[in-house]
PDB file of C-alpha atoms in Angstrom:
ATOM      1  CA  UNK A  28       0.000   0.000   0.000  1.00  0.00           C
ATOM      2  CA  UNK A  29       1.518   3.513  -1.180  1.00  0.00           C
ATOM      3  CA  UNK A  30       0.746   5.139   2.534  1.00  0.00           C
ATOM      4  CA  UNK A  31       2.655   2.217   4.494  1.00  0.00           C
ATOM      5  CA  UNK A  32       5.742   2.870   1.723  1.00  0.00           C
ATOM      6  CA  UNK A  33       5.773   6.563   2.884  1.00  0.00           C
ATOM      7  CA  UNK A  34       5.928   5.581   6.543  1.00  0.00           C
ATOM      8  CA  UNK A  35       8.444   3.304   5.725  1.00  0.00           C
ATOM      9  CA  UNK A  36      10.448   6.322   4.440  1.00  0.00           C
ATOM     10  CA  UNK A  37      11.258   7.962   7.281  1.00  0.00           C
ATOM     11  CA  UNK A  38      14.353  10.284   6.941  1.00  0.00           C
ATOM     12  CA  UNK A  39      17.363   9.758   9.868  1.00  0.00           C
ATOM     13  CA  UNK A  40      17.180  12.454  12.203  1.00  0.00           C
ATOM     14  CA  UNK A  41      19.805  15.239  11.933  1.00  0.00           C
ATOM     15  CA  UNK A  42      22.377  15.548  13.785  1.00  0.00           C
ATOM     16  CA  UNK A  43      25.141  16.618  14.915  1.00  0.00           C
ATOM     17  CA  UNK A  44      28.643  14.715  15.008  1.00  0.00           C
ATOM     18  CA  UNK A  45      29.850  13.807  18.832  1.00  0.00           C
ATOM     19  CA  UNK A  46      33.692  15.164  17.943  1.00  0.00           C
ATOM     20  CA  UNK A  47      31.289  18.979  17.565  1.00  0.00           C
ATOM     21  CA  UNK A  48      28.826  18.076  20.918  1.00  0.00           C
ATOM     22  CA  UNK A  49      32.494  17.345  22.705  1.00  0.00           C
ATOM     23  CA  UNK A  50      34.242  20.293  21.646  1.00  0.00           C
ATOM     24  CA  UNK A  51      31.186  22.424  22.809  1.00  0.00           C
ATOM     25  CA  UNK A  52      31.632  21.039  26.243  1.00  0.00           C
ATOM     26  CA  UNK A  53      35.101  20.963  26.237  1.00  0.00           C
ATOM     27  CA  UNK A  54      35.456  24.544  25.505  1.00  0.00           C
ATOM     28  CA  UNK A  55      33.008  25.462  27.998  1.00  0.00           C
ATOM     29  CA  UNK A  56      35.334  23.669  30.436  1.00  0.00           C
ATOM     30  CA  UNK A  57      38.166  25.346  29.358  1.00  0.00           C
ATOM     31  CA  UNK A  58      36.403  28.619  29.348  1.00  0.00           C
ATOM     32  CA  UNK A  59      33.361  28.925  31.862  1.00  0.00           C
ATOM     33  CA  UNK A  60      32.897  32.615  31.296  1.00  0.00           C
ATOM     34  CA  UNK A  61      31.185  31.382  27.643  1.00  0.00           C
ATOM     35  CA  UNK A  62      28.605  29.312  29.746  1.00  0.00           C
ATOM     36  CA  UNK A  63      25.873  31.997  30.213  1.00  0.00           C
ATOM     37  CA  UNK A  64      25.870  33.078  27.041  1.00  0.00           C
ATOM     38  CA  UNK A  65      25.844  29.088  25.552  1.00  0.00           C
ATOM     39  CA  UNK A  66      22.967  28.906  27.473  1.00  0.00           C
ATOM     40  CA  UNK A  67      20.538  31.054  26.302  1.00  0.00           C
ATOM     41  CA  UNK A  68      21.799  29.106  23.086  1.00  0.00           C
ATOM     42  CA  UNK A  69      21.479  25.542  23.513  1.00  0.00           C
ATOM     43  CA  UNK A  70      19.642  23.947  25.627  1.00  0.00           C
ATOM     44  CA  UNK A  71      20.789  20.038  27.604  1.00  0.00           C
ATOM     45  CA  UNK A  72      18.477  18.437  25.235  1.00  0.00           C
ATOM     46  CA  UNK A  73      19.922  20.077  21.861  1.00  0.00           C
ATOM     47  CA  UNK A  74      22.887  17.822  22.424  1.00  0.00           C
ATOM     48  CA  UNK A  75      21.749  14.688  20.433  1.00  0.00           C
ATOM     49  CA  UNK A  76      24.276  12.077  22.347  1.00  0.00           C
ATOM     50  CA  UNK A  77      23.664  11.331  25.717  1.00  0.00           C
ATOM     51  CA  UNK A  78      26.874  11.349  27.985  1.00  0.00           C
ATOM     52  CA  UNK A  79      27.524  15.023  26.478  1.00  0.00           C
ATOM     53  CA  UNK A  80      24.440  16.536  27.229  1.00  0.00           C
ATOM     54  CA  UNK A  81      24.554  14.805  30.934  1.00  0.00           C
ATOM     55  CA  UNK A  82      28.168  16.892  31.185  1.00  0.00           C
ATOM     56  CA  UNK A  83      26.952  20.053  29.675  1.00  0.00           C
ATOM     57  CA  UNK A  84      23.564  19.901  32.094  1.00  0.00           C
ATOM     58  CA  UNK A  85      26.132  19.550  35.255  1.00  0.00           C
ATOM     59  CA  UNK A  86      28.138  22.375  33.854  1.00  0.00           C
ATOM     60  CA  UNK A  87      24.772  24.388  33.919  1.00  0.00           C
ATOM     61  CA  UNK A  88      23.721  23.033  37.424  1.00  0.00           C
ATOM     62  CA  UNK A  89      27.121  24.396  38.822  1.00  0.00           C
ATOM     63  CA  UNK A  90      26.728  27.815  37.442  1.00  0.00           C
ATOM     64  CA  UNK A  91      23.272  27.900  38.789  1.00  0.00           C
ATOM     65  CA  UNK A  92      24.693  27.544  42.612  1.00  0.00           C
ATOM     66  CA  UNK A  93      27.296  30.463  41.818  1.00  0.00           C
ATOM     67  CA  UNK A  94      30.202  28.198  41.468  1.00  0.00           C
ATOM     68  CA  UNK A  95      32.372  28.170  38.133  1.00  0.00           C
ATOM     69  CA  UNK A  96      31.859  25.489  35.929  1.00  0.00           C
ATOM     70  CA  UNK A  97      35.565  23.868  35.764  1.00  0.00           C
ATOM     71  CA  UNK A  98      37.094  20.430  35.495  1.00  0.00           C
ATOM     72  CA  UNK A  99      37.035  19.956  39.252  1.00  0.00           C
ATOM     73  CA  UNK A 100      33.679  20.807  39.909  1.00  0.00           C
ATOM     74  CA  UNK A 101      31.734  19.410  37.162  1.00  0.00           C
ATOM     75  CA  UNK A 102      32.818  16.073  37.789  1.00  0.00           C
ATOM     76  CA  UNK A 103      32.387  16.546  41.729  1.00  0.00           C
ATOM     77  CA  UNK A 104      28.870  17.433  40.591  1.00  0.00           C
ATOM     78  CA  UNK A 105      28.429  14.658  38.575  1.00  0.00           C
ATOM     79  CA  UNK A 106      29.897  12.244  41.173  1.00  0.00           C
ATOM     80  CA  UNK A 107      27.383  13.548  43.987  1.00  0.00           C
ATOM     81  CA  UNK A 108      24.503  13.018  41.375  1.00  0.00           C
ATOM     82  CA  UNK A 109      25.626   9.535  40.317  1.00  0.00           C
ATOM     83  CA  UNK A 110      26.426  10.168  36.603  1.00  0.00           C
ATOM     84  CA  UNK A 111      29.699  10.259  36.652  1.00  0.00           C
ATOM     85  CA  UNK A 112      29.790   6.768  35.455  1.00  0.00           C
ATOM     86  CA  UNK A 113      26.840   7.206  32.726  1.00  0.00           C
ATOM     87  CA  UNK A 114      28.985   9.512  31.343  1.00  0.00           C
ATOM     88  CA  UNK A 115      32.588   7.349  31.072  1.00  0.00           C
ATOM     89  CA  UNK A 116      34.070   8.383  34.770  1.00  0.00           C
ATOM     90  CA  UNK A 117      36.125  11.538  35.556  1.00  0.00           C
ATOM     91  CA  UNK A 118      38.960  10.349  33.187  1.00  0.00           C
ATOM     92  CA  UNK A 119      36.273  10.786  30.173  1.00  0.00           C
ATOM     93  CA  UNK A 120      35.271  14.069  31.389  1.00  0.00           C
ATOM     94  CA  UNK A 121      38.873  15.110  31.366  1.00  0.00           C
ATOM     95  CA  UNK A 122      39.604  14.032  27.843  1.00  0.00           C
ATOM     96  CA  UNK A 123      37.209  16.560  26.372  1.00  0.00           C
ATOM     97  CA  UNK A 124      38.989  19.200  27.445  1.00  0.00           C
ATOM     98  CA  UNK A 125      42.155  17.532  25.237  1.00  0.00           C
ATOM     99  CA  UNK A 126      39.712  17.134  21.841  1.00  0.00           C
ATOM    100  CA  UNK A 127      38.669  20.638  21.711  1.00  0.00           C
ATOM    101  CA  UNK A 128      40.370  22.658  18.893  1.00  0.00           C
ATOM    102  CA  UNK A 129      39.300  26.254  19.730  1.00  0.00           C
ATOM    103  CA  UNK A 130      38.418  26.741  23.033  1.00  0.00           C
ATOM    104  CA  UNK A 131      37.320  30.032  22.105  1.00  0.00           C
ATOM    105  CA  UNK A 132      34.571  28.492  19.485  1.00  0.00           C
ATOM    106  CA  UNK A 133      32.638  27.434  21.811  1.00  0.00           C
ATOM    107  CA  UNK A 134      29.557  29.654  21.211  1.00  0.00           C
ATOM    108  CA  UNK A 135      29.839  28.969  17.076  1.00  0.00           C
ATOM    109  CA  UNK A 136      30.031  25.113  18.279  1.00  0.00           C
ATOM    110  CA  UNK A 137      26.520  25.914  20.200  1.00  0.00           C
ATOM    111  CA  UNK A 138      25.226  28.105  17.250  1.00  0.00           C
ATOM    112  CA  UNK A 139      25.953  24.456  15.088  1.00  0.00           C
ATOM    113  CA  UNK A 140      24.159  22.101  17.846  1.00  0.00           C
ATOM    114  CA  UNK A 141      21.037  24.940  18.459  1.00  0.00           C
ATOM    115  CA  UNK A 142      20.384  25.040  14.907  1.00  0.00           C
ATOM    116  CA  UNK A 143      20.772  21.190  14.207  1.00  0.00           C
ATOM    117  CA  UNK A 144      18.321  20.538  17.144  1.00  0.00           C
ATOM    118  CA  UNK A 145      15.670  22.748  16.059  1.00  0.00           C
ATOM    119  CA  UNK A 146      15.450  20.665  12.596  1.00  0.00           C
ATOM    120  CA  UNK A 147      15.591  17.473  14.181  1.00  0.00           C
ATOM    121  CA  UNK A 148      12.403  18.764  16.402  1.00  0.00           C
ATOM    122  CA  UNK A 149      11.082  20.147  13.414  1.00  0.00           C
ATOM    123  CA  UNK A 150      11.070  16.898  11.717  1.00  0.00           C
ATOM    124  CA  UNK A 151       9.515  14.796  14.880  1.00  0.00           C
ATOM    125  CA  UNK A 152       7.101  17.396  14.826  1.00  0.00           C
ATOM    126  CA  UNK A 153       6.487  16.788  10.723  1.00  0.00           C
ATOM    127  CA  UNK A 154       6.061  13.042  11.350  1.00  0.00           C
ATOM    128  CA  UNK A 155       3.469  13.409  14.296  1.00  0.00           C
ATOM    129  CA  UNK A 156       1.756  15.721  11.911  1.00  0.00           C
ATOM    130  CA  UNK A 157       1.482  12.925   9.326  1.00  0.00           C
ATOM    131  CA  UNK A 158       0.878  10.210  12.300  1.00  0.00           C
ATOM    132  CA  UNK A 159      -2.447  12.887  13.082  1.00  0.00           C
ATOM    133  CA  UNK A 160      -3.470  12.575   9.602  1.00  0.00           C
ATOM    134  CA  UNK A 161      -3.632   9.048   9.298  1.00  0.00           C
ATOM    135  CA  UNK A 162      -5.418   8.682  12.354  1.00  0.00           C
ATOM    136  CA  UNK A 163      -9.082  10.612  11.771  1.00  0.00           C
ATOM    137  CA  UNK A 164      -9.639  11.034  14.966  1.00  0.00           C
ATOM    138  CA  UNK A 165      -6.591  13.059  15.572  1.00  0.00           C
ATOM    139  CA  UNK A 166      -7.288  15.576  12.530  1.00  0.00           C
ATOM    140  CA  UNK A 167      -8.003  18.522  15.735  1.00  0.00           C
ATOM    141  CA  UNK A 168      -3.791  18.359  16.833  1.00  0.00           C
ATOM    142  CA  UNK A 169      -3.079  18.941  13.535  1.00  0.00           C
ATOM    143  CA  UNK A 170      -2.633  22.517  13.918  1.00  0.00           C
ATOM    144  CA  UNK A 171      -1.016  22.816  17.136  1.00  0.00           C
ATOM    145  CA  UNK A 172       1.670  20.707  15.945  1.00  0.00           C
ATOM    146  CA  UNK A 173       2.280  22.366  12.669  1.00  0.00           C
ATOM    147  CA  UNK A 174       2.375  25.644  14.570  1.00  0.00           C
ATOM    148  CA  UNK A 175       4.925  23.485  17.244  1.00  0.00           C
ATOM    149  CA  UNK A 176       6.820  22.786  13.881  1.00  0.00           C
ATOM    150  CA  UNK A 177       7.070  26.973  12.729  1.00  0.00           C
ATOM    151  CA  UNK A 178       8.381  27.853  16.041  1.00  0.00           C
ATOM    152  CA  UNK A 179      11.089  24.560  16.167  1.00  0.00           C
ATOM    153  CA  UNK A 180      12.121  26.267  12.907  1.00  0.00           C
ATOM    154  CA  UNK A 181      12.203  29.820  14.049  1.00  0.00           C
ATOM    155  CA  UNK A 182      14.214  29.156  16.815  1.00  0.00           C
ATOM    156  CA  UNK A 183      11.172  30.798  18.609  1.00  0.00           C
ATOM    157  CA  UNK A 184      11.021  28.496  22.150  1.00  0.00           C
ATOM    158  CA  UNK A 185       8.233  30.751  23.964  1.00  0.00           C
ATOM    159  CA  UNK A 186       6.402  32.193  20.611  1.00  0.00           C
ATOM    160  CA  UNK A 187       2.978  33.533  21.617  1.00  0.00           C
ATOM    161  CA  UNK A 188      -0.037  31.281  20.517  1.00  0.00           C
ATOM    162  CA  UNK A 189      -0.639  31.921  16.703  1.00  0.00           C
ATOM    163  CA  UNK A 190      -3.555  33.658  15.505  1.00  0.00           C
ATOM    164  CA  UNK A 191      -6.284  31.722  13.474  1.00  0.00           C
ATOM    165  CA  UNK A 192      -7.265  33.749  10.682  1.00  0.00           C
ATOM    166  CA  UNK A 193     -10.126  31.442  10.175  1.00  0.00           C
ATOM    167  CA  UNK A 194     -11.502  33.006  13.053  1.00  0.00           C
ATOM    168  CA  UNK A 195     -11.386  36.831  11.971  1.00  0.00           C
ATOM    169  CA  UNK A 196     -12.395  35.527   7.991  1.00  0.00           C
ATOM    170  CA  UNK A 197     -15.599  37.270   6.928  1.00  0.00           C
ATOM    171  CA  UNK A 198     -16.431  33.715   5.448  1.00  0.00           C
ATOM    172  CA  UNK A 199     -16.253  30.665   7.783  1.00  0.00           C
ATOM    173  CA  UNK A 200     -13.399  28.197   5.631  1.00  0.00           C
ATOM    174  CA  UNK A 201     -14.248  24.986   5.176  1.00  0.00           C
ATOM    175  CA  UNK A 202     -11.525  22.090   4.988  1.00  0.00           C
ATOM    176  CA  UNK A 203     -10.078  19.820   3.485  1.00  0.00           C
ATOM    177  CA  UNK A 204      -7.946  19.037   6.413  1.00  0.00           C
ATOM    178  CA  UNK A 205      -9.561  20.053   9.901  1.00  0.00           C
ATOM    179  CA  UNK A 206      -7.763  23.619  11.081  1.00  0.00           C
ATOM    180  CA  UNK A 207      -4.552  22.977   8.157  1.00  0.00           C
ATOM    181  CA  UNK A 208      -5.870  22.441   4.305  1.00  0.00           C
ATOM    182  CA  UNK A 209      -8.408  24.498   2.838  1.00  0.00           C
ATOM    183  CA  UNK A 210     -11.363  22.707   0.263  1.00  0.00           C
ATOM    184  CA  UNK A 211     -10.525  25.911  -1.731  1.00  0.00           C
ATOM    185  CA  UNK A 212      -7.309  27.789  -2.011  1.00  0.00           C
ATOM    186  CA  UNK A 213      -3.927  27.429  -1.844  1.00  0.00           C
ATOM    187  CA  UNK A 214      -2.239  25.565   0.959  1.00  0.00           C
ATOM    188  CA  UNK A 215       1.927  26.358   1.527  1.00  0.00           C
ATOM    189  CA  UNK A 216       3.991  23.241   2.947  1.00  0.00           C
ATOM    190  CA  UNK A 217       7.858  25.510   3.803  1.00  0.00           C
ATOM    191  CA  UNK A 218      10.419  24.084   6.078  1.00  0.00           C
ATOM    192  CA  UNK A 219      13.887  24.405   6.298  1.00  0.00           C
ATOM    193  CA  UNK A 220      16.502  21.789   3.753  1.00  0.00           C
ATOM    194  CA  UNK A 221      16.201  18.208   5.150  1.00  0.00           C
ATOM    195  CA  UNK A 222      13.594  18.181   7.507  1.00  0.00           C
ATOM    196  CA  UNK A 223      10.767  16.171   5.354  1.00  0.00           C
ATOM    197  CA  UNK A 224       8.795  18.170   3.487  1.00  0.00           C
ATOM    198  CA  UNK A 225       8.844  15.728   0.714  1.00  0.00           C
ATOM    199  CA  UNK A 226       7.875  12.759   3.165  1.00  0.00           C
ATOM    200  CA  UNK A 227       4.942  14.602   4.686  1.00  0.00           C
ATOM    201  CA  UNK A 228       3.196  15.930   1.706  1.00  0.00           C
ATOM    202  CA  UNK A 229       3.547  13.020   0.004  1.00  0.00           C
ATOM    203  CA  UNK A 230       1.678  10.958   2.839  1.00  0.00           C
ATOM    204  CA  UNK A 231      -1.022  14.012   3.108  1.00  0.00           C
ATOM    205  CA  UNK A 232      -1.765  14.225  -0.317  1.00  0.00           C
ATOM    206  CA  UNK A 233      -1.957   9.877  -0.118  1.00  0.00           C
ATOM    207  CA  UNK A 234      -4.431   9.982   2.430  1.00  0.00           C
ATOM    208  CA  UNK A 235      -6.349  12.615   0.958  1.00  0.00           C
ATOM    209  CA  UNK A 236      -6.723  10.981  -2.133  1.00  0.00           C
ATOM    210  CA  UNK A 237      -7.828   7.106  -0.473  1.00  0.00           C
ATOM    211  CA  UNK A 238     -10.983  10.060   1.301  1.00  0.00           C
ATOM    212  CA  UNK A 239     -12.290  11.583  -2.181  1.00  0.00           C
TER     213      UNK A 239
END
């Protein structure tokens, strides 16, 4: 069935190599005055591989009770909250300081990660719009996760609530697509390179066509 070869199509979610992730926390390390700047870049859960983003969320936790973020007491924080193993022991935490080629990069590394992350939400976001469409009953999330998709994109992490210009329309719209595709009219699937635009229209117009 065409619909279950689209699903089966799925594209690999972006991301970013661990060498980058580890030079981002390694510089940060190295120098801790970049750290609250990197943070109003990247958040913990940017970093796609585990181990680093358990590192750089310690390095956070120890600015946040006033103390610098160094070698030392990173990995006493991660010791007292029993992930220093999860992340390779102290020794592993002390090699990224040795694979980090610019120390001073540290907010372009972040810039790199940030941007990386917001596709690969973008694209989760993409598939559960498709997952919505296949599933009638879940036509009504629809919008709320496209919208969830713009702001991904944007970089926007607390956008205000959009506003629904079928609300303010002279002429009540009917759809296609409850709250996303028009009967009548033009409809505008834009993403950013890579993140499945191909995929999800595709499936849409599929399922569409197996209604009418």
């Amino acid at each position: 069935m065409t619909t279950n070869r689209a699903l089966s199509a799925v594209p690999t979610l972006p991301r970013e190599t661990e060498d980058l992730e580890a030079a981002f926390v390694g510089a940060l390390l190295i120098n801790p005055q970049l750290v609250p700047e990197a943070r109003r870049i990247v958040g913990p859960d940017d970093l796609y591989h585990g181990r680093l983003s358990i590192v750089y969320r310690a390095i956070l936790d120890v600015l946040d009770s006033g103390a610098e973020p160094d070698l030392i007491t990173v990995s006493k924080a991660l010791t007292e909250a029993g992930n220093v193993e999860r992340v390779g022991g102290v020794a592993a935490v002390s090699a990224l300081l040795d694979g980090v080629p610019r120390s001073t990069a540290a907010i372009g590394y972040g810039r790199m990660i940030a941007a990386t992350a917001r596709r690969r939400s973008a694209l989760l976001h993409a598939q559960g719009v498709v997952g919505a469409l296949l599933d009638r009953d879940g036509e009504s999330t629809v919008q709320d996760l496209v919208e969830a998709m713009r702001h991904e994109l944007r970089g926007e992490r607390d956008a205000a609530p959009p506003v629904d210009l079928a609300e303010i329309s002279a002429t009540p719209t009917e759809y296609a697509v409850r709250d996303l595709i028009p009967r009548v009219g033009l409809f505008l699937l834009y993403a950013a390179a890579g993140v499945g635009k191909t995929y999800a229209g595709l499936t849409i117009a599929t399922e569409l066509l197996a209604r009418w």
